[in-house]
Amino acid sequence: MSAQTNPAEKGLNPGLSCQESYACSGTDEAVFECDECCSLQCLRCEEELHRQERLRNHERIRLKPGHIPYCDPCKGPNGHSPGVRQRAAVRCQTCKINLCLECQKRTHSGGNKRRHPVTVYHVTKVQESLEEEEMDEGTKRKKMTEKVVSFLLVDENEEIQVTNEEDFIRKLDCKPDQHLKVVSIFGNTGDGKSHTLNHTFFYGREVFKTSPAQESCTVGVWAAYDPVHKVAVIDTEGLLGATVNLSQRTRLLLKVLAISDLVIYRTHADRLHNDLFKFLGDASEAYLKHFTKELKATTARCGLDVPLSTLGPAVIIFHETVHTQLLGSDHPSEVPEKLIQDRFRKLGRFPEAFSSIHYKGTRTYNPPTDFSGLRRALEQQLENNTTRSPRHPGVIFKALKALSDRFSGEIPDDQMAHSSFFPDEYFTCSSLCLSCGAGCKNSMNHGKEGVPHEAKSRCRYSHQYDNRVYTCKACYERGKEVSVVPKTSASTDSPWMGLAKYAWSGYVIECPNCGVVYRSRQYWFGNQDPVDTVVRTEIVHVWPGTDAFLKDNNNAAQRLLDGMNFMAQSVSELSIGPTKAVTSWLTDQIAPAYWKPNSQILSCNKCATSFKDNDTKHHCRACGEGFCDSCSSKTRPVPERGWGPAPVRVCDNCYEARNVHLDVAEAQADDEGGTLIARKVGEAVQNTLGAVVTAIDIPLGLVKDAARPAYWVPDHEILHCHSCRKEFSIKLSKHHCRACGQGFCDECSHDRRAVPSRGWDHPVRVCFNCNKKPGDL
């Protein structure tokens, strides 16, 4: 190398001085670095030194701005070759060598060398950028992954641990508009899945936790972002591990597989086991059966412009052996992928869902494992966008969220099919027909979308559930299937006219298309059964939570009671004001002098509840104030007020202070004697009338129970409102929903709607839940 240089190049590194002092005094600026001389040299020293025959062939480099020499004794931080030496941090003036911090600590931290004078090299931003430019591609990639950390994406209970898309993107530490793919890994527990991901994507950094312990160190699903390959890397819990919720965790693996673009199946067995092929075969079948439809529905529901699935993910089987040859080594003419397809066929498994299956093996004679072949295969598959294209991280989160919401809930152990990795019970509705025991074939939580239960097989008749439905025979012959039910009257009849016709000609069967097709007493004699003439019978499944089908919908008696109750209620509501006014006036006339008049009692003296027009006001016999029934339900003798030794109604406060006797003068008792006698006579008359009313209520309740339609819940079984759970009392009346037959309070069942399926063709009382149902009830 020539020592000629341009004088303009001086001043590039004014902080670096010549370290040779061969032709100068050591103060001249360094311009060259000779690696074999292990020194920085000025122009004159470089020229004079390398004129010598033995030094003429030394390799020198010209210094760039901000140059820092390499450490002379360094062999790298981990004992690697000189090709990866560290840059020097100081130069020992006595030893005439450049040292990095590690070498300085190792060689100059003790003895006399601690006192050697050193010159410090200052690293500038220019030098840092130059160092990055000088880095090879592998070093740059390694530097990009230095800050990557993993996070828990889904726990062992299938619950997503990120709140929304923004939280998912923040934990991934990537840009929201970044297009990326998903790579996940599967395999048996202890086969080194986390270790494989760490060395394949993150150059050996422990992004995913590894452990030499027997217990699995990966519980749930963990994720991290690889900025080099622009992929979301997902680590999963191993198969065949010691776990309690095995079924749910196996289902979780398929959810991860469904959102993945590339799947690594890691096996450390010397020979490929059947479990590998059964897992991939069952996963393919479950993917096509349950997940393809749901992913397409998610695409439409979320308005995504990127399809979530055209084909399933690509699969790479990463096989590491120690004592055996790799697959296909003894058959050079056959590729390993063909041998794998033959194994699938022999086991009766067909992995049709996966876009491709590749085999990549490595034989480890001496550790560590070589992951370079797997890395190259992954990079080749990631560059292929023909079947699976990259997408935004928000799309990935939406897909995972949709699958988690759809396929969730406990899996009964008694329904498990242990011959398959992914039995239908993992993903289908768990409801069973009460009559025949057949299971629903629809997906989990299909009721949220308004999809009814369905079964693959036909049902059998059960007298307990009476699971028959009638369909109009005439419509069936015209290609339509129209359900009909026996009911009291036709939809065209008014309520009272319908009752009259029912009394004369019996119940009817009415078709929406054909009109009234049957009357049970149309003729005086010779009336045929409707099944033989106008309807056909079909046996249907009985699902939990549904009612029987041909229960007696004849509601004539209940209609009659409803009409009478409506008239009585109307008269009662119109007359309640005048009646209450007269009653209050009469009560005040015979009340004792110390009682507060009814006209002045607007609210309970204790709980301050305001009295309505039809509420009853009660007087405490001790203090004379007005109370509601609950605040004056106790009784005790009040002889000091002239009520004698018999227990009478008192308020709660006076009952608690029953040991404190009032000092009432004899004169007061004499004055009140007359009014007390009048009040006692009035109460005796009132109690007598109340007993008569109670005696009438008992047979009235029997009449109501007899008139109750068969699908109504009996009154004595209704203790609280079916919706708001309020307990029924004298003030809170019970009302039946005409659609479901459950008991409700008035607030939860004040809607009016026709219920043709129950024989109510005119608007009648229904509950909130039934009123929300679409279509005819």
mmCIF file with all atom_site columns, C-alpha atoms in Angstrom, residues 159-284:
data_model
loop_
_atom_site.group_PDB
_atom_site.id
_atom_site.type_symbol
_atom_site.label_atom_id
_atom_site.label_alt_id
_atom_site.label_comp_id
_atom_site.label_asym_id
_atom_site.label_entity_id
_atom_site.label_seq_id
_atom_site.pdbx_PDB_ins_code
_atom_site.Cartn_x
_atom_site.Cartn_y
_atom_site.Cartn_z
_atom_site.occupancy
_atom_site.B_iso_or_equiv
_atom_site.pdbx_formal_charge
_atom_site.auth_seq_id
_atom_site.auth_comp_id
_atom_site.auth_asym_id
_atom_site.auth_atom_id
_atom_site.pdbx_PDB_model_num
ATOM 1   C CA . GLU A 1 159 ? -59.250 -15.923 28.090 1.00 0.00 ? 159 GLU A CA 1
ATOM 2   C CA . ILE A 1 160 ? -57.518 -13.279 25.947 1.00 0.00 ? 160 ILE A CA 1
ATOM 3   C CA . GLN A 1 161 ? -55.148 -11.184 28.061 1.00 0.00 ? 161 GLN A CA 1
ATOM 4   C CA . VAL A 1 162 ? -55.115 -8.090  25.816 1.00 0.00 ? 162 VAL A CA 1
ATOM 5   C CA . THR A 1 163 ? -58.054 -5.717  26.040 1.00 0.00 ? 163 THR A CA 1
ATOM 6   C CA . ASN A 1 164 ? -58.338 -4.464  22.455 1.00 0.00 ? 164 ASN A CA 1
ATOM 7   C CA . GLU A 1 165 ? -56.522 -3.948  19.156 1.00 0.00 ? 165 GLU A CA 1
ATOM 8   C CA . GLU A 1 166 ? -54.497 -0.995  20.456 1.00 0.00 ? 166 GLU A CA 1
ATOM 9   C CA . ASP A 1 167 ? -53.291 -2.987  23.447 1.00 0.00 ? 167 ASP A CA 1
ATOM 10  C CA . PHE A 1 168 ? -52.351 -5.892  21.169 1.00 0.00 ? 168 PHE A CA 1
ATOM 11  C CA . ILE A 1 169 ? -50.344 -3.612  18.848 1.00 0.00 ? 169 ILE A CA 1
ATOM 12  C CA . ARG A 1 170 ? -48.665 -1.874  21.799 1.00 0.00 ? 170 ARG A CA 1
ATOM 13  C CA . LYS A 1 171 ? -47.522 -5.151  23.328 1.00 0.00 ? 171 LYS A CA 1
ATOM 14  C CA . LEU A 1 172 ? -46.296 -6.420  19.961 1.00 0.00 ? 172 LEU A CA 1
ATOM 15  C CA . ASP A 1 173 ? -44.346 -3.148  19.624 1.00 0.00 ? 173 ASP A CA 1
ATOM 16  C CA . CYS A 1 174 ? -45.059 -2.783  15.919 1.00 0.00 ? 174 CYS A CA 1
ATOM 17  C CA . LYS A 1 175 ? -46.737 -0.174  13.752 1.00 0.00 ? 175 LYS A CA 1
ATOM 18  C CA . PRO A 1 176 ? -50.548 -0.351  13.333 1.00 0.00 ? 176 PRO A CA 1
ATOM 19  C CA . ASP A 1 177 ? -50.247 -0.311  9.538  1.00 0.00 ? 177 ASP A CA 1
ATOM 20  C CA . GLN A 1 178 ? -47.472 -2.917  9.473  1.00 0.00 ? 178 GLN A CA 1
ATOM 21  C CA . HIS A 1 179 ? -48.303 -5.952  7.331  1.00 0.00 ? 179 HIS A CA 1
ATOM 22  C CA . LEU A 1 180 ? -47.212 -9.136  9.023  1.00 0.00 ? 180 LEU A CA 1
ATOM 23  C CA . LYS A 1 181 ? -47.737 -12.878 9.124  1.00 0.00 ? 181 LYS A CA 1
ATOM 24  C CA . VAL A 1 182 ? -48.241 -15.215 12.063 1.00 0.00 ? 182 VAL A CA 1
ATOM 25  C CA . VAL A 1 183 ? -45.871 -18.109 12.816 1.00 0.00 ? 183 VAL A CA 1
ATOM 26  C CA . SER A 1 184 ? -46.797 -20.549 15.584 1.00 0.00 ? 184 SER A CA 1
ATOM 27  C CA . ILE A 1 185 ? -45.147 -23.683 16.926 1.00 0.00 ? 185 ILE A CA 1
ATOM 28  C CA . PHE A 1 186 ? -46.673 -26.943 18.174 1.00 0.00 ? 186 PHE A CA 1
ATOM 29  C CA . GLY A 1 187 ? -45.264 -30.123 19.623 1.00 0.00 ? 187 GLY A CA 1
ATOM 30  C CA . ASN A 1 188 ? -45.090 -32.301 22.683 1.00 0.00 ? 188 ASN A CA 1
ATOM 31  C CA . THR A 1 189 ? -44.108 -30.789 25.991 1.00 0.00 ? 189 THR A CA 1
ATOM 32  C CA . GLY A 1 190 ? -40.352 -30.790 26.612 1.00 0.00 ? 190 GLY A CA 1
ATOM 33  C CA . ASP A 1 191 ? -39.368 -31.018 22.915 1.00 0.00 ? 191 ASP A CA 1
ATOM 34  C CA . GLY A 1 192 ? -37.845 -27.520 22.960 1.00 0.00 ? 192 GLY A CA 1
ATOM 35  C CA . LYS A 1 193 ? -40.457 -25.380 21.200 1.00 0.00 ? 193 LYS A CA 1
ATOM 36  C CA . SER A 1 194 ? -39.515 -22.164 23.019 1.00 0.00 ? 194 SER A CA 1
ATOM 37  C CA . HIS A 1 195 ? -35.808 -22.897 22.521 1.00 0.00 ? 195 HIS A CA 1
ATOM 38  C CA . THR A 1 196 ? -36.428 -23.395 18.801 1.00 0.00 ? 196 THR A CA 1
ATOM 39  C CA . LEU A 1 197 ? -38.199 -20.045 18.439 1.00 0.00 ? 197 LEU A CA 1
ATOM 40  C CA . ASN A 1 198 ? -35.501 -18.230 20.414 1.00 0.00 ? 198 ASN A CA 1
ATOM 41  C CA . HIS A 1 199 ? -32.705 -19.509 18.131 1.00 0.00 ? 199 HIS A CA 1
ATOM 42  C CA . THR A 1 200 ? -34.638 -19.359 14.872 1.00 0.00 ? 200 THR A CA 1
ATOM 43  C CA . PHE A 1 201 ? -36.008 -15.837 15.162 1.00 0.00 ? 201 PHE A CA 1
ATOM 44  C CA . PHE A 1 202 ? -34.125 -14.079 17.978 1.00 0.00 ? 202 PHE A CA 1
ATOM 45  C CA . TYR A 1 203 ? -30.524 -15.368 17.625 1.00 0.00 ? 203 TYR A CA 1
ATOM 46  C CA . GLY A 1 204 ? -30.523 -17.253 20.903 1.00 0.00 ? 204 GLY A CA 1
ATOM 47  C CA . ARG A 1 205 ? -31.993 -14.529 23.139 1.00 0.00 ? 205 ARG A CA 1
ATOM 48  C CA . GLU A 1 206 ? -34.471 -15.936 25.673 1.00 0.00 ? 206 GLU A CA 1
ATOM 49  C CA . VAL A 1 207 ? -37.518 -14.087 24.404 1.00 0.00 ? 207 VAL A CA 1
ATOM 50  C CA . PHE A 1 208 ? -39.690 -17.085 25.261 1.00 0.00 ? 208 PHE A CA 1
ATOM 51  C CA . LYS A 1 209 ? -38.955 -18.583 28.645 1.00 0.00 ? 209 LYS A CA 1
ATOM 52  C CA . THR A 1 210 ? -37.130 -21.916 28.791 1.00 0.00 ? 210 THR A CA 1
ATOM 53  C CA . SER A 1 211 ? -36.457 -24.085 31.821 1.00 0.00 ? 211 SER A CA 1
ATOM 54  C CA . PRO A 1 212 ? -34.633 -27.349 32.637 1.00 0.00 ? 212 PRO A CA 1
ATOM 55  C CA . ALA A 1 213 ? -37.330 -28.236 35.213 1.00 0.00 ? 213 ALA A CA 1
ATOM 56  C CA . GLN A 1 214 ? -39.806 -31.069 34.699 1.00 0.00 ? 214 GLN A CA 1
ATOM 57  C CA . GLU A 1 215 ? -42.799 -28.723 34.872 1.00 0.00 ? 215 GLU A CA 1
ATOM 58  C CA . SER A 1 216 ? -43.808 -26.983 31.654 1.00 0.00 ? 216 SER A CA 1
ATOM 59  C CA . CYS A 1 217 ? -42.535 -23.409 31.582 1.00 0.00 ? 217 CYS A CA 1
ATOM 60  C CA . THR A 1 218 ? -44.993 -22.312 28.871 1.00 0.00 ? 218 THR A CA 1
ATOM 61  C CA . VAL A 1 219 ? -48.579 -22.127 30.125 1.00 0.00 ? 219 VAL A CA 1
ATOM 62  C CA . GLY A 1 220 ? -51.113 -20.591 27.777 1.00 0.00 ? 220 GLY A CA 1
ATOM 63  C CA . VAL A 1 221 ? -50.171 -18.818 24.549 1.00 0.00 ? 221 VAL A CA 1
ATOM 64  C CA . TRP A 1 222 ? -47.318 -16.272 24.367 1.00 0.00 ? 222 TRP A CA 1
ATOM 65  C CA . ALA A 1 223 ? -46.522 -13.890 21.512 1.00 0.00 ? 223 ALA A CA 1
ATOM 66  C CA . ALA A 1 224 ? -43.659 -11.658 20.368 1.00 0.00 ? 224 ALA A CA 1
ATOM 67  C CA . TYR A 1 225 ? -42.881 -9.584  17.271 1.00 0.00 ? 225 TYR A CA 1
ATOM 68  C CA . ASP A 1 226 ? -39.860 -10.355 15.078 1.00 0.00 ? 226 ASP A CA 1
ATOM 69  C CA . PRO A 1 227 ? -38.871 -7.071  13.378 1.00 0.00 ? 227 PRO A CA 1
ATOM 70  C CA . VAL A 1 228 ? -36.433 -8.826  11.041 1.00 0.00 ? 228 VAL A CA 1
ATOM 71  C CA . HIS A 1 229 ? -38.921 -11.123 9.311  1.00 0.00 ? 229 HIS A CA 1
ATOM 72  C CA . LYS A 1 230 ? -41.947 -8.956  10.224 1.00 0.00 ? 230 LYS A CA 1
ATOM 73  C CA . VAL A 1 231 ? -43.892 -11.807 11.780 1.00 0.00 ? 231 VAL A CA 1
ATOM 74  C CA . ALA A 1 232 ? -45.862 -12.323 14.985 1.00 0.00 ? 232 ALA A CA 1
ATOM 75  C CA . VAL A 1 233 ? -44.269 -15.362 16.635 1.00 0.00 ? 233 VAL A CA 1
ATOM 76  C CA . ILE A 1 234 ? -46.573 -17.437 18.873 1.00 0.00 ? 234 ILE A CA 1
ATOM 77  C CA . ASP A 1 235 ? -45.381 -20.002 21.406 1.00 0.00 ? 235 ASP A CA 1
ATOM 78  C CA . THR A 1 236 ? -47.896 -22.591 22.634 1.00 0.00 ? 236 THR A CA 1
ATOM 79  C CA . GLU A 1 237 ? -48.231 -25.022 25.482 1.00 0.00 ? 237 GLU A CA 1
ATOM 80  C CA . GLY A 1 238 ? -46.960 -28.523 24.758 1.00 0.00 ? 238 GLY A CA 1
ATOM 81  C CA . LEU A 1 239 ? -49.111 -31.547 24.038 1.00 0.00 ? 239 LEU A CA 1
ATOM 82  C CA . LEU A 1 240 ? -49.183 -34.548 26.398 1.00 0.00 ? 240 LEU A CA 1
ATOM 83  C CA . GLY A 1 241 ? -48.398 -32.296 29.361 1.00 0.00 ? 241 GLY A CA 1
ATOM 84  C CA . ALA A 1 242 ? -49.737 -32.546 32.902 1.00 0.00 ? 242 ALA A CA 1
ATOM 85  C CA . THR A 1 243 ? -52.781 -30.291 32.797 1.00 0.00 ? 243 THR A CA 1
ATOM 86  C CA . VAL A 1 244 ? -56.252 -30.216 34.334 1.00 0.00 ? 244 VAL A CA 1
ATOM 87  C CA . ASN A 1 245 ? -58.288 -28.620 31.526 1.00 0.00 ? 245 ASN A CA 1
ATOM 88  C CA . LEU A 1 246 ? -56.839 -30.774 28.746 1.00 0.00 ? 246 LEU A CA 1
ATOM 89  C CA . SER A 1 247 ? -59.857 -30.430 26.439 1.00 0.00 ? 247 SER A CA 1
ATOM 90  C CA . GLN A 1 248 ? -59.991 -26.640 26.642 1.00 0.00 ? 248 GLN A CA 1
ATOM 91  C CA . ARG A 1 249 ? -56.241 -26.275 26.128 1.00 0.00 ? 249 ARG A CA 1
ATOM 92  C CA . THR A 1 250 ? -56.345 -28.566 23.108 1.00 0.00 ? 250 THR A CA 1
ATOM 93  C CA . ARG A 1 251 ? -59.140 -26.441 21.646 1.00 0.00 ? 251 ARG A CA 1
ATOM 94  C CA . LEU A 1 252 ? -56.989 -23.361 22.315 1.00 0.00 ? 252 LEU A CA 1
ATOM 95  C CA . LEU A 1 253 ? -54.222 -24.827 20.131 1.00 0.00 ? 253 LEU A CA 1
ATOM 96  C CA . LEU A 1 254 ? -56.574 -25.059 17.164 1.00 0.00 ? 254 LEU A CA 1
ATOM 97  C CA . LYS A 1 255 ? -57.629 -21.430 17.598 1.00 0.00 ? 255 LYS A CA 1
ATOM 98  C CA . VAL A 1 256 ? -53.948 -20.448 17.351 1.00 0.00 ? 256 VAL A CA 1
ATOM 99  C CA . LEU A 1 257 ? -53.504 -22.711 14.339 1.00 0.00 ? 257 LEU A CA 1
ATOM 100 C CA . ALA A 1 258 ? -56.497 -21.091 12.639 1.00 0.00 ? 258 ALA A CA 1
ATOM 101 C CA . ILE A 1 259 ? -54.988 -17.574 12.759 1.00 0.00 ? 259 ILE A CA 1
ATOM 102 C CA . SER A 1 260 ? -51.478 -18.740 11.767 1.00 0.00 ? 260 SER A CA 1
ATOM 103 C CA . ASP A 1 261 ? -49.938 -18.411 8.319  1.00 0.00 ? 261 ASP A CA 1
ATOM 104 C CA . LEU A 1 262 ? -47.106 -20.815 9.052  1.00 0.00 ? 262 LEU A CA 1
ATOM 105 C CA . VAL A 1 263 ? -47.033 -23.646 11.585 1.00 0.00 ? 263 VAL A CA 1
ATOM 106 C CA . ILE A 1 264 ? -43.921 -25.372 12.894 1.00 0.00 ? 264 ILE A CA 1
ATOM 107 C CA . TYR A 1 265 ? -44.434 -28.832 14.348 1.00 0.00 ? 265 TYR A CA 1
ATOM 108 C CA . ARG A 1 266 ? -41.349 -29.480 16.483 1.00 0.00 ? 266 ARG A CA 1
ATOM 109 C CA . THR A 1 267 ? -40.417 -33.069 17.329 1.00 0.00 ? 267 THR A CA 1
ATOM 110 C CA . HIS A 1 268 ? -37.291 -34.339 19.065 1.00 0.00 ? 268 HIS A CA 1
ATOM 111 C CA . ALA A 1 269 ? -38.111 -38.019 18.618 1.00 0.00 ? 269 ALA A CA 1
ATOM 112 C CA . ASP A 1 270 ? -35.663 -40.172 16.675 1.00 0.00 ? 270 ASP A CA 1
ATOM 113 C CA . ARG A 1 271 ? -38.598 -41.473 14.642 1.00 0.00 ? 271 ARG A CA 1
ATOM 114 C CA . LEU A 1 272 ? -41.791 -39.688 13.634 1.00 0.00 ? 272 LEU A CA 1
ATOM 115 C CA . HIS A 1 273 ? -44.612 -40.887 15.909 1.00 0.00 ? 273 HIS A CA 1
ATOM 116 C CA . ASN A 1 274 ? -48.222 -41.437 14.889 1.00 0.00 ? 274 ASN A CA 1
ATOM 117 C CA . ASP A 1 275 ? -49.292 -38.681 17.311 1.00 0.00 ? 275 ASP A CA 1
ATOM 118 C CA . LEU A 1 276 ? -47.833 -36.123 14.924 1.00 0.00 ? 276 LEU A CA 1
ATOM 119 C CA . PHE A 1 277 ? -49.910 -37.341 11.990 1.00 0.00 ? 277 PHE A CA 1
ATOM 120 C CA . LYS A 1 278 ? -53.072 -37.783 14.052 1.00 0.00 ? 278 LYS A CA 1
ATOM 121 C CA . PHE A 1 279 ? -52.735 -34.274 15.461 1.00 0.00 ? 279 PHE A CA 1
ATOM 122 C CA . LEU A 1 280 ? -52.285 -32.653 12.052 1.00 0.00 ? 280 LEU A CA 1
ATOM 123 C CA . GLY A 1 281 ? -54.996 -34.812 10.454 1.00 0.00 ? 281 GLY A CA 1
ATOM 124 C CA . ASP A 1 282 ? -57.574 -34.087 13.156 1.00 0.00 ? 282 ASP A CA 1
ATOM 125 C CA . ALA A 1 283 ? -56.616 -30.405 13.174 1.00 0.00 ? 283 ALA A CA 1
ATOM 126 C CA . SER A 1 284 ? -57.184 -30.247 9.411  1.00 0.00 ? 284 SER A CA 1
#
